[in-house]
Coordinates of C-alpha atoms and ligand atoms in Angstrom, one line a residue:
M87 CA -4.0 17.9 -15.8
N88 CA -5.0 15.3 -18.3
T89 CA -2.7 12.3 -18.7
L90 CA -0.8 12.4 -22.0
I91 CA -2.4 9.3 -23.2
K92 CA -5.8 11.0 -22.7
W93 CA -4.7 13.9 -24.8
I94 CA -3.6 11.5 -27.5
N95 CA -6.9 9.6 -27.2
Q96 CA -8.8 12.8 -27.7
E97 CA -6.9 13.5 -30.9
I98 CA -7.5 10.1 -32.3
E99 CA -11.2 10.0 -31.2
N100 CA -11.8 13.3 -33.0
A101 CA -10.2 11.9 -36.1
F102 CA -12.5 8.8 -36.0
A103 CA -15.5 11.1 -35.4
Q104 CA -14.6 13.4 -38.3
C105 CA -14.5 10.3 -40.6
G106 CA -18.0 9.4 -39.5
Y107 CA -17.1 6.6 -37.0
D108 CA -18.0 6.3 -33.4
K109 CA -15.3 8.1 -31.5
D110 CA -15.0 5.3 -29.0
Y111 CA -13.0 3.4 -31.6
G112 CA -10.2 5.9 -31.1
M113 CA -8.9 4.2 -28.0
V114 CA -5.1 4.5 -27.8
T115 CA -2.6 2.3 -25.9
R116 CA 1.1 2.4 -25.4
S117 CA 2.8 0.5 -28.2
N118 CA 3.7 -3.1 -27.6
R119 CA 6.3 -2.6 -30.4
P120 CA 8.4 0.3 -29.2
D121 CA 10.7 -0.3 -32.1
L122 CA 7.9 0.7 -34.5
C123 CA 6.0 3.4 -32.7
Q124 CA 5.2 5.0 -29.3
Y125 CA 1.5 4.6 -29.2
Q126 CA -1.0 2.7 -31.2
C127 CA -4.7 2.5 -32.0
N128 CA -6.3 -0.8 -32.9
G129 CA -9.9 0.7 -33.2
A130 CA -10.1 0.3 -36.9
L131 CA -10.1 -3.5 -36.4
S132 CA -13.3 -3.4 -34.3
A133 CA -14.8 -0.6 -36.3
A134 CA -14.5 -2.8 -39.5
K135 CA -17.0 -5.2 -38.1
A136 CA -19.5 -2.5 -37.2
Y137 CA -19.2 -0.6 -40.4
R138 CA -18.6 -3.5 -42.8
K139 CA -15.5 -2.1 -44.2
A140 CA -11.9 -3.2 -44.5
P141 CA -10.0 -2.3 -41.4
F142 CA -7.1 -1.0 -43.4
E143 CA -9.4 1.3 -45.3
I144 CA -10.7 2.8 -42.0
A145 CA -7.2 3.1 -40.6
M146 CA -6.1 5.0 -43.8
E147 CA -9.0 7.4 -43.6
V148 CA -8.3 8.2 -40.0
A149 CA -4.6 8.6 -40.7
Q150 CA -5.4 10.9 -43.5
K151 CA -7.4 13.1 -41.2
L152 CA -4.5 13.3 -38.8
K153 CA -2.2 14.6 -41.5
G154 CA -1.0 18.0 -40.5
N155 CA -1.9 17.5 -36.9
D156 CA 1.1 19.1 -35.2
H157 CA 1.0 16.6 -32.3
F158 CA 2.2 13.7 -34.3
K159 CA 5.5 13.3 -36.1
E160 CA 4.3 10.1 -37.8
V161 CA 1.0 8.4 -38.3
T162 CA 1.3 5.1 -40.2
C163 CA -1.1 2.3 -41.0
V164 CA 0.0 -1.2 -40.8
K165 CA -2.1 -4.2 -42.1
P166 CA -4.6 -5.4 -41.2
G167 CA -5.6 -2.1 -39.6
F168 CA -3.3 -0.8 -36.9
I169 CA -2.6 2.9 -36.6
N170 CA 0.9 3.5 -35.3
L171 CA 1.7 6.8 -33.7
I172 CA 4.9 8.7 -33.0
L173 CA 4.6 12.0 -31.1
H174 CA 6.3 15.2 -32.1
D175 CA 9.1 15.8 -29.6
A176 CA 7.8 19.3 -29.1
W177 CA 4.6 17.9 -27.7
L178 CA 6.5 15.7 -25.4
I179 CA 8.6 18.5 -24.1
D180 CA 5.6 20.7 -23.7
Y181 CA 4.0 18.0 -21.5
I182 CA 7.1 17.5 -19.4
E183 CA 7.3 21.3 -18.8
K184 CA 3.7 21.2 -17.5
M185 CA 4.7 18.4 -15.2
Q186 CA 7.6 20.3 -13.9
E187 CA 5.4 23.3 -13.0
N188 CA 2.7 21.1 -11.4
S189 CA 3.0 20.6 -7.7
K190 CA 1.9 17.0 -8.0
L191 CA 3.9 16.2 -11.1
G192 CA 0.8 16.2 -13.2
C193 CA -1.6 14.3 -10.9
D194 CA -5.1 15.6 -10.6
P195 CA -6.5 16.0 -7.0
I196 CA -9.2 13.4 -7.7
G197 CA -9.8 12.7 -4.1
K198 CA -10.8 16.2 -3.1
G199 CA -13.7 16.2 -0.7
K200 CA -13.7 12.4 -0.2
N201 CA -13.1 10.7 3.1
I202 CA -11.6 7.3 3.3
M203 CA -10.8 5.1 6.3
I204 CA -8.3 2.4 6.0
D205 CA -8.4 -0.4 8.5
Y206 CA -4.9 -1.9 8.5
G207 CA -2.3 -3.2 10.9
G208 CA -4.8 -5.1 13.1
P209 CA -2.3 -6.2 15.8
N210 CA -3.4 -7.8 19.0
V211 CA -2.2 -6.3 22.3
A212 CA 0.3 -8.3 24.3
K213 CA 1.3 -10.3 21.3
P214 CA 4.5 -9.4 19.5
L215 CA 4.2 -8.4 15.8
H216 CA 5.1 -11.4 13.6
V217 CA 5.6 -11.8 9.9
G218 CA 1.9 -12.2 9.4
H219 CA 1.5 -8.6 10.3
L220 CA 3.9 -7.4 7.7
R221 CA 1.7 -7.3 4.6
T222 CA -1.3 -5.4 6.1
A223 CA 1.1 -2.7 7.5
V224 CA 3.1 -2.3 4.3
I225 CA 0.1 -2.3 1.9
G226 CA -2.1 -0.2 4.1
E227 CA 0.6 2.5 4.5
C228 CA 1.1 2.6 0.8
I229 CA -2.6 2.9 -0.1
K230 CA -2.9 5.6 2.5
R231 CA 0.0 7.6 1.1
M232 CA -1.1 7.2 -2.5
G233 CA -4.6 8.4 -1.6
R234 CA -3.3 11.4 0.3
F235 CA -1.1 12.4 -2.6
L236 CA -4.3 12.4 -4.7
D237 CA -6.0 14.7 -2.1
Y238 CA -8.2 12.1 -0.5
T239 CA -8.8 12.8 3.2
I240 CA -7.6 9.6 4.7
L241 CA -7.7 8.2 8.2
G242 CA -5.6 5.1 8.9
D243 CA -6.9 3.1 11.8
V244 CA -4.8 0.4 13.5
H245 CA -7.9 -1.3 14.9
L246 CA -6.2 -2.9 17.8
G247 CA -7.4 -6.3 19.0
D248 CA -7.9 -5.7 22.7
W249 CA -11.1 -7.5 23.5
G250 CA -10.6 -11.2 23.2
L251 CA -9.7 -14.2 25.2
Q252 CA -6.0 -13.2 25.1
I253 CA -6.7 -10.5 27.8
G254 CA -8.4 -13.1 30.0
L255 CA -5.5 -15.5 29.6
I256 CA -2.9 -12.9 30.5
I257 CA -4.9 -11.7 33.6
A258 CA -5.5 -15.2 34.8
E259 CA -1.8 -16.1 34.3
L260 CA -0.8 -13.0 36.2
K261 CA -3.1 -14.0 39.0
R262 CA -1.5 -17.4 39.1
R263 CA 1.9 -15.8 39.4
S264 CA 1.2 -13.0 41.8
P265 CA -2.2 -13.6 43.5
D266 CA -1.3 -11.0 46.1
L267 CA -1.6 -8.0 43.8
D268 CA -4.3 -5.5 44.7
Y269 CA -5.9 -6.1 41.3
F270 CA -7.0 -9.5 42.5
D271 CA -8.3 -8.4 45.9
E272 CA -12.1 -8.3 45.5
T273 CA -12.4 -6.1 48.7
Y274 CA -9.8 -3.5 47.5
T275 CA -11.4 -0.1 46.8
G276 CA -8.3 2.2 46.6
D277 CA -6.5 3.4 43.5
F278 CA -4.4 1.1 41.5
P279 CA -0.7 1.9 40.8
K280 CA 0.1 4.0 37.8
E281 CA 3.1 1.8 37.0
P282 CA 2.2 -1.5 35.3
P283 CA 3.2 -4.7 37.2
F284 CA 5.0 -6.0 34.1
T285 CA 7.3 -4.9 31.2
I286 CA 6.7 -5.6 27.5
H287 CA 9.1 -8.5 27.7
T288 CA 7.3 -10.2 30.5
L289 CA 4.0 -9.5 28.8
E290 CA 5.2 -11.1 25.6
E291 CA 6.3 -14.2 27.5
I292 CA 3.1 -14.4 29.6
Y293 CA 0.7 -14.7 26.7
P294 CA 2.2 -17.7 25.0
T295 CA 2.8 -19.4 28.3
A296 CA -0.8 -18.9 29.4
S297 CA -2.1 -20.0 26.0
R298 CA -0.1 -23.2 26.1
Y299 CA -1.0 -23.9 29.7
A300 CA -4.7 -23.4 28.9
K301 CA -4.6 -25.9 26.1
S302 CA -3.6 -28.7 28.5
N303 CA -5.5 -27.5 31.5
P304 CA -9.3 -27.1 31.1
D305 CA -9.8 -25.5 34.5
F306 CA -7.3 -22.8 33.7
M307 CA -9.1 -22.3 30.3
E308 CA -12.4 -22.0 32.1
E309 CA -10.9 -19.4 34.5
A310 CA -9.4 -17.4 31.6
K311 CA -12.9 -17.3 30.0
Q312 CA -14.5 -16.2 33.2
T313 CA -11.8 -13.6 33.6
T314 CA -12.5 -12.4 30.0
Y315 CA -16.1 -12.1 30.9
L316 CA -15.4 -10.2 34.1
F317 CA -13.0 -7.7 32.5
Q318 CA -15.5 -7.2 29.6
T319 CA -18.2 -6.4 32.2
G320 CA -16.2 -3.9 34.1
H321 CA -14.4 -5.7 36.9
R322 CA -12.3 -2.9 38.5
G323 CA -9.0 -4.7 39.0
Y324 CA -9.1 -6.5 35.6
V325 CA -10.0 -3.3 33.8
A326 CA -7.0 -1.6 35.5
L327 CA -4.7 -4.5 34.3
W328 CA -6.2 -4.3 30.8
Q329 CA -5.3 -0.6 30.7
H330 CA -1.8 -1.4 31.7
I331 CA -1.6 -4.1 29.0
L332 CA -2.8 -1.5 26.5
D333 CA -0.3 1.2 27.6
V334 CA 2.7 -1.1 27.5
S335 CA 1.6 -2.7 24.2
I336 CA 0.8 0.4 22.4
Y337 CA 4.1 2.1 23.3
D338 CA 5.9 -0.9 21.9
L339 CA 3.8 -1.3 18.8
K340 CA 4.3 2.4 17.9
K341 CA 8.0 1.9 18.1
N342 CA 7.9 -1.2 15.9
Y343 CA 5.6 0.3 13.3
A344 CA 7.8 3.4 13.2
N345 CA 10.8 1.2 12.4
L346 CA 8.8 0.1 9.4
N347 CA 8.0 3.7 8.5
V348 CA 4.3 3.0 9.2
Y349 CA 2.2 5.5 11.1
F350 CA -1.5 5.4 12.1
D351 CA -3.7 8.4 12.5
L352 CA -6.1 6.5 14.9
W353 CA -5.3 4.0 17.5
K354 CA -8.8 2.8 17.9
K355 CA -9.5 -0.5 19.5
E356 CA -12.1 -3.3 19.3
S357 CA -13.1 -2.3 22.8
D358 CA -14.1 1.2 21.5
A359 CA -16.9 -0.4 19.4
Q360 CA -18.4 -2.4 22.3
P361 CA -20.7 0.4 23.6
Y362 CA -22.4 0.5 20.2
I363 CA -23.4 -3.2 20.3
P364 CA -26.6 -3.1 22.4
D365 CA -28.4 -0.5 20.2
M366 CA -27.1 -2.1 17.1
I367 CA -28.5 -5.5 18.1
E368 CA -31.8 -3.9 19.1
S369 CA -32.1 -2.2 15.7
L370 CA -31.3 -5.5 13.9
K371 CA -34.0 -7.2 15.9
Q372 CA -36.5 -4.4 15.3
Q373 CA -35.9 -4.6 11.6
G374 CA -36.8 -8.3 11.8
L375 CA -33.3 -9.3 10.6
A376 CA -31.8 -10.8 13.8
Y377 CA -33.5 -14.0 15.0
E378 CA -32.7 -16.8 17.4
S379 CA -31.3 -20.0 16.0
E380 CA -30.1 -22.8 18.3
G381 CA -29.8 -20.4 21.1
A382 CA -27.6 -17.9 19.1
L383 CA -28.7 -14.6 17.7
V384 CA -28.0 -14.5 13.9
V385 CA -28.7 -12.6 10.7
D386 CA -29.1 -14.4 7.4
V387 CA -26.9 -13.0 4.7
K388 CA -27.3 -15.6 2.0
E389 CA -28.1 -14.3 -1.5
A390 CA -29.7 -16.2 -4.3
S391 CA -26.7 -15.7 -6.6
D392 CA -24.2 -17.2 -4.1
T393 CA -22.1 -20.0 -5.5
K394 CA -20.3 -20.8 -2.2
E395 CA -21.8 -21.4 1.2
M396 CA -22.6 -18.3 3.1
P397 CA -23.4 -19.1 6.7
P398 CA -25.5 -16.6 8.7
C399 CA -23.7 -13.8 10.6
I400 CA -23.7 -14.6 14.3
L401 CA -24.2 -11.7 16.6
V402 CA -24.4 -13.4 20.0
K403 CA -23.5 -16.9 20.8
S404 CA -25.7 -19.2 22.8
D405 CA -23.5 -18.5 25.9
G406 CA -24.2 -14.8 25.6
A407 CA -20.8 -13.9 24.2
T408 CA -20.4 -11.6 21.2
L409 CA -18.0 -12.3 18.4
Y410 CA -15.4 -10.9 16.0
S411 CA -18.3 -10.2 13.6
T412 CA -20.3 -8.4 16.2
T413 CA -17.3 -6.2 16.9
D414 CA -16.7 -5.5 13.3
L415 CA -20.3 -4.5 12.7
A416 CA -20.3 -2.2 15.8
T417 CA -17.0 -0.7 14.5
I418 CA -18.8 0.2 11.3
V419 CA -21.6 1.9 13.3
E420 CA -18.9 3.7 15.3
R421 CA -17.0 4.8 12.2
M422 CA -20.2 6.1 10.5
A423 CA -21.1 8.0 13.6
L424 CA -17.7 9.5 14.2
Y425 CA -16.1 9.9 10.8
H426 CA -18.8 9.5 8.1
P427 CA -16.4 7.9 5.6
D428 CA -17.2 7.6 1.9
E429 CA -15.3 4.3 1.9
I430 CA -13.8 2.0 4.4
I431 CA -11.0 -0.2 3.1
Y432 CA -10.0 -3.3 5.1
I433 CA -6.6 -4.6 4.5
V434 CA -6.7 -8.1 6.0
D435 CA -5.5 -11.6 5.2
K436 CA -7.6 -13.0 2.4
R437 CA -8.5 -16.0 4.5
Q438 CA -10.9 -13.7 6.3
E439 CA -12.9 -12.9 3.2
I440 CA -16.0 -14.8 4.2
H441 CA -16.1 -13.0 7.5
F442 CA -16.0 -9.6 5.8
E443 CA -18.5 -10.7 3.2
Q444 CA -20.9 -11.6 6.1
V445 CA -20.2 -8.4 7.9
F446 CA -20.6 -6.2 4.8
R447 CA -23.9 -7.9 3.9
C448 CA -25.2 -7.6 7.4
A449 CA -24.2 -4.0 7.6
R450 CA -26.0 -3.2 4.3
K451 CA -29.2 -5.2 5.1
G452 CA -29.4 -3.6 8.6
H453 CA -28.7 -0.1 7.3
L454 CA -25.7 0.3 9.6
V455 CA -23.9 2.0 6.8
D456 CA -24.9 4.8 4.5
P457 CA -25.9 3.5 1.1
H458 CA -23.2 5.6 -0.6
T459 CA -20.4 4.4 1.6
K460 CA -18.3 1.8 -0.1
L461 CA -17.0 -1.1 1.9
T462 CA -13.9 -2.6 0.4
F463 CA -12.2 -5.8 1.4
L464 CA -8.6 -5.9 0.2
G465 CA -7.6 -9.4 1.0
F466 CA -3.9 -10.2 0.7
G467 CA -2.0 -13.4 0.0
T468 CA 0.5 -15.1 2.3
M469 CA 4.2 -14.5 2.4
N470 CA 5.6 -18.0 2.0
G471 CA 9.0 -19.5 2.6
K472 CA 10.9 -21.2 -0.2
D473 CA 9.0 -24.4 0.5
G474 CA 5.8 -22.7 -0.6
K475 CA 4.3 -22.8 2.9
P476 CA 3.7 -19.8 5.1
F477 CA 7.0 -18.4 6.2
K478 CA 8.4 -19.9 9.4
T479 CA 11.5 -19.7 11.5
R480 CA 14.1 -22.5 11.0
D481 CA 12.6 -24.4 13.9
G482 CA 9.1 -24.1 12.5
G483 CA 7.9 -21.3 14.8
V484 CA 6.3 -18.0 13.9
M485 CA 9.0 -15.4 13.1
R486 CA 8.8 -12.1 14.9
L487 CA 8.7 -9.1 12.6
E488 CA 11.7 -7.6 14.3
S489 CA 13.8 -10.8 13.6
L490 CA 12.8 -10.7 10.0
I491 CA 13.8 -7.1 9.6
K492 CA 17.1 -7.9 11.3
E493 CA 17.8 -10.8 9.0
V494 CA 17.2 -8.6 5.9
A495 CA 19.3 -5.7 7.3
D496 CA 22.1 -8.0 8.2
K497 CA 22.2 -9.4 4.7
V498 CA 22.4 -5.9 3.3
Y499 CA 25.0 -4.9 5.8
Q500 CA 27.3 -7.7 4.5
K501 CA 26.8 -6.4 0.9
V502 CA 27.4 -2.8 1.9
T503 CA 30.6 -3.6 3.8
T504 CA 32.2 -6.2 1.5
N505 CA 35.3 -4.8 -0.1
K506 CA 34.5 -1.3 1.1
E507 CA 35.9 1.1 3.6
I508 CA 32.9 2.5 5.4
D509 CA 32.3 3.8 8.9
D510 CA 30.5 1.0 10.8
S511 CA 27.6 3.0 12.2
K512 CA 27.0 4.6 8.9
A513 CA 27.0 1.2 7.3
K514 CA 24.4 0.0 9.8
Q515 CA 22.2 2.9 9.1
I516 CA 22.3 2.4 5.4
A517 CA 21.8 -1.3 5.7
Y518 CA 18.7 -0.7 7.8
K519 CA 17.1 1.6 5.4
V520 CA 18.0 -0.5 2.4
G521 CA 16.8 -3.6 4.2
I522 CA 13.4 -2.1 4.9
A523 CA 13.2 -1.1 1.3
A524 CA 14.1 -4.6 0.2
L525 CA 11.4 -6.1 2.4
K526 CA 8.7 -3.6 1.5
Y527 CA 9.4 -3.5 -2.2
G528 CA 9.6 -7.3 -2.3
D529 CA 6.1 -7.3 -0.9
L530 CA 4.5 -4.4 -2.7
S531 CA 5.9 -5.4 -6.1
N532 CA 3.5 -8.4 -6.0
Q533 CA -0.1 -8.3 -6.7
I534 CA -1.9 -7.9 -3.3
T535 CA -4.1 -10.9 -3.6
K536 CA -1.3 -13.3 -4.6
D537 CA 1.0 -15.3 -2.3
Y538 CA 4.6 -14.7 -2.8
V539 CA 7.9 -16.3 -1.7
F540 CA 10.2 -14.4 0.6
D541 CA 13.5 -14.7 -1.1
L542 CA 16.2 -13.0 0.9
E543 CA 18.8 -13.3 -1.8
R544 CA 16.6 -11.8 -4.5
F545 CA 15.0 -9.1 -2.4
T546 CA 18.3 -7.7 -1.3
S547 CA 19.9 -7.9 -4.7
F548 CA 21.2 -4.5 -6.1
E549 CA 20.1 -5.6 -9.6
G550 CA 16.7 -6.5 -11.0
N551 CA 13.3 -5.5 -9.9
T552 CA 14.2 -4.9 -6.2
G553 CA 14.0 -2.1 -3.7
P554 CA 17.8 -1.8 -3.5
Y555 CA 18.1 -1.4 -7.3
I556 CA 15.6 1.5 -7.3
L557 CA 17.3 3.1 -4.3
Y558 CA 20.7 2.7 -6.0
T559 CA 19.3 4.5 -9.1
V560 CA 18.1 7.5 -7.0
V561 CA 21.4 7.7 -5.2
R562 CA 23.2 7.7 -8.5
I563 CA 21.1 10.5 -9.8
E564 CA 21.6 12.4 -6.6
S565 CA 25.4 12.0 -6.9
I566 CA 25.4 13.4 -10.5
L567 CA 23.3 16.3 -9.4
S568 CA 25.4 17.2 -6.5
K569 CA 28.6 17.0 -8.5
F570 CA 27.0 19.2 -11.2
Y571 CA 25.7 21.8 -8.7
S572 CA 29.1 21.9 -6.9
S573 CA 30.5 23.5 -10.0
H574 CA 27.5 25.5 -11.2
T575 CA 25.8 28.4 -9.5
L576 CA 22.1 28.7 -8.8
V577 CA 21.8 31.6 -11.2
E578 CA 22.9 29.5 -14.1
R579 CA 20.4 26.8 -13.2
D580 CA 17.5 28.5 -14.8
K581 CA 19.3 29.7 -17.8
F582 CA 18.4 27.1 -20.3
N583 CA 15.2 25.5 -21.4
L584 CA 14.4 21.9 -21.7
Q585 CA 15.4 20.8 -25.2
V586 CA 13.9 18.2 -27.5
P587 CA 15.6 14.9 -26.9
Y588 CA 19.0 14.4 -28.6
T589 CA 19.0 10.7 -28.6
E590 CA 16.7 7.7 -28.6
S591 CA 17.5 6.7 -25.1
E592 CA 16.7 10.2 -23.9
R593 CA 13.4 10.2 -25.7
N594 CA 12.6 6.9 -24.1
L595 CA 13.3 8.3 -20.7
M596 CA 11.0 11.2 -21.5
L597 CA 8.3 8.8 -22.7
K598 CA 8.5 7.0 -19.4
I599 CA 8.5 10.2 -17.3
V600 CA 5.2 11.3 -18.9
E601 CA 3.5 8.0 -17.7
F602 CA 3.7 9.0 -14.1
N603 CA 0.3 10.6 -13.4
E604 CA -1.5 7.8 -15.3
V605 CA 0.3 5.1 -13.3
L606 CA -0.2 6.7 -10.0
T607 CA -3.9 7.3 -10.5
T608 CA -4.4 3.7 -11.7
S609 CA -2.3 2.2 -8.9
F610 CA -4.6 4.0 -6.4
N611 CA -7.9 3.4 -8.1
E612 CA -7.1 -0.3 -8.5
Y613 CA -5.4 -0.6 -5.1
A614 CA -2.4 -1.9 -7.0
P615 CA 0.9 -0.8 -5.6
H616 CA 2.6 -3.4 -7.8
K617 CA 1.8 -1.2 -10.8
M618 CA 3.7 1.7 -9.3
C619 CA 6.6 -0.7 -8.5
Q620 CA 6.7 -2.0 -12.1
Y621 CA 6.7 1.6 -13.3
I622 CA 9.6 2.8 -11.2
Y623 CA 11.5 -0.3 -12.2
E624 CA 11.0 0.5 -15.8
L625 CA 11.8 4.2 -15.2
S626 CA 15.0 3.2 -13.4
N627 CA 16.0 0.9 -16.3
T628 CA 15.3 3.6 -18.8
F629 CA 17.3 6.1 -16.8
N630 CA 20.2 3.7 -16.4
R631 CA 20.4 3.1 -20.1
F632 CA 20.4 6.8 -20.7
Y633 CA 23.1 7.3 -18.1
H634 CA 25.4 4.7 -19.6
E635 CA 25.0 6.3 -23.0
H636 CA 25.6 9.9 -22.0
K637 CA 28.5 11.5 -20.2
I638 CA 26.3 14.1 -18.5
L639 CA 28.9 15.7 -16.3
I640 CA 31.6 16.2 -18.9
E641 CA 29.3 17.3 -21.7
Q642 CA 30.7 20.4 -23.3
D643 CA 27.5 21.7 -25.0
Q644 CA 25.9 23.5 -22.1
V645 CA 22.5 23.7 -23.6
K646 CA 22.4 20.0 -24.0
Q647 CA 23.9 19.4 -20.5
Y648 CA 21.4 21.7 -18.8
S649 CA 18.5 20.0 -20.5
W650 CA 19.8 16.6 -19.4
I651 CA 20.1 17.9 -15.8
Q652 CA 16.4 18.9 -16.0
V653 CA 15.4 15.5 -17.3
I654 CA 17.3 13.6 -14.6
T655 CA 16.0 15.9 -11.9
L656 CA 12.5 15.1 -12.9
T657 CA 13.3 11.4 -13.0
K658 CA 14.6 11.7 -9.5
S659 CA 11.5 13.6 -8.3
I660 CA 9.3 10.9 -9.7
L661 CA 11.3 8.1 -8.2
T662 CA 11.6 9.7 -4.7
T663 CA 7.9 10.5 -4.8
C664 CA 6.9 7.0 -5.7
L665 CA 9.3 5.5 -3.1
D666 CA 7.8 7.8 -0.5
L667 CA 4.3 6.6 -1.5
L668 CA 5.6 3.0 -1.1
G669 CA 6.7 4.0 2.4
I670 CA 10.4 3.6 1.5
E671 CA 13.1 6.0 2.6
V672 CA 16.1 6.8 0.5
P673 CA 19.6 6.7 2.1
D674 CA 22.0 9.5 1.1
K675 CA 24.6 7.0 0.2
M676 CA 24.8 3.3 -0.7
Ligands
LIG233 N1 -6.8 -8.5 14.9 C1 -7.3 -9.2 13.7 C2 -6.5 -10.5 13.6 O1 -5.5 -10.6 14.2 C3 -7.2 -8.4 12.5 C4 -8.1 -7.2 12.4 C5 -8.5 -6.8 11.0 N2 -9.5 -5.7 11.0 C6 -10.8 -5.9 11.3 N3 -11.6 -4.8 11.3 N4 -11.3 -7.1 11.6 O2 -6.9 -11.3 12.8

């Protein structure tokens, strides 16, 4: 169904057209002076220039045409030429009733028939998730959920890093520690054990140890590189170890992502793209795009309009090794072949922007991607500490994501248990959910491209633009509703219709409610979860003002009370829907 603002637009556009002006001047926005009006049109100001007339005169003509229009309670002109609009409450109610009946609260299924792949998460096997992995997971999950709500067919792919030097380092280190394992016996032809020779804990310790050791020991680094090469070219024992690394890592990663309420549809890996590389390179050569430069095979991707430097995309290094870009290009080939997406969205640290620009240009030039398939790089900013530098542990190390989550949950736990009698395990459960909400909302309420400061105190506050505040609002509505229904039967429920608002704060709440479909569609189209956060913050504020001014549960006038129940029920549906789209779960108590 049309957004309400679109309906209003059409009415005003018609009025402009009927007065002989271009209808495009009838653009309406929400009022920036809610004390004066609900919506406004500033089109007369621009029309004045085109038609060489006083803006106020145009505004008056248009307003005159709108006289008797039963959608508007008031149309007033304000100098120099603003048209201020106040809707008839009946129209508002009518719209809200349509939202109530609509399965998506008024959102059109704009994504029907469109396939989108989202590349997010991007962890590397055998390395624990750290704070740097938070944003891609949280943002990607949200974009995926919003898109699905709008009926896009979406595949979220974790795009696991399983092909690099880290594998060689781990295998070489294992060999140093246990050279007698069958995996290292070049003459061994039997089956390898099903059980991995390590746990996730040893694995997570092996990688940093090996990496540190390699830095100070060139021979070991050389061996790790050689091992990487051997595993990439099919060495039996190494491939078996790599499979173990994958199994152990993926199991652990799934658990960690589930704790964040993040779920991937595909667990594809960099290695899956490797078989596509030879043909891809051949084709880029055939097309005359790939050429040799200083021993490497490269494709030029510079364009005349470039303002910053754009180095060629390297496919094969002079030592014969392929690179991150080669894998990403081959992954595009693989995705086109297997899933035919209309768009691929990459949610990756914005510091990788040039890499993706090179890859996208090379993919277009080399016809690796359908011309209609959109390639979108959504680069996100860094989560910083209070010192304005990338967030670190107290001793300057990289913080594990698990530790960050624990820190936030512990903080919420303190708040939940201070001065309150509450069962401890219940308190822990609540604190965990609220903590995740604090973390995710603290992230998603910022514009994706911007850096932000992780502020534990602010993120976990129950007041202000925070996750806990929104959750608290939902829990409050839920509590009113359950008290109400404990004394009212189901039959009574449907007895009364939604009434026109009785008070200004109720009207304001209704005016916020009707923005939902517009906000959600914009948040998805612009990949802007922060707009949805801002909206639910405003909706919560508007609800809480209404709540403080009305004694819903003891209201004696049943018609009024039932209407309010409907309004707050819808408020709750919108809030819980948006929270779910943000990937945030609501606790039943707080
Ligand atoms: N694993 C990569 C990293 O740690 C991120 C992967 C992002 N996605 C991609 N298609 N390159 O930087």
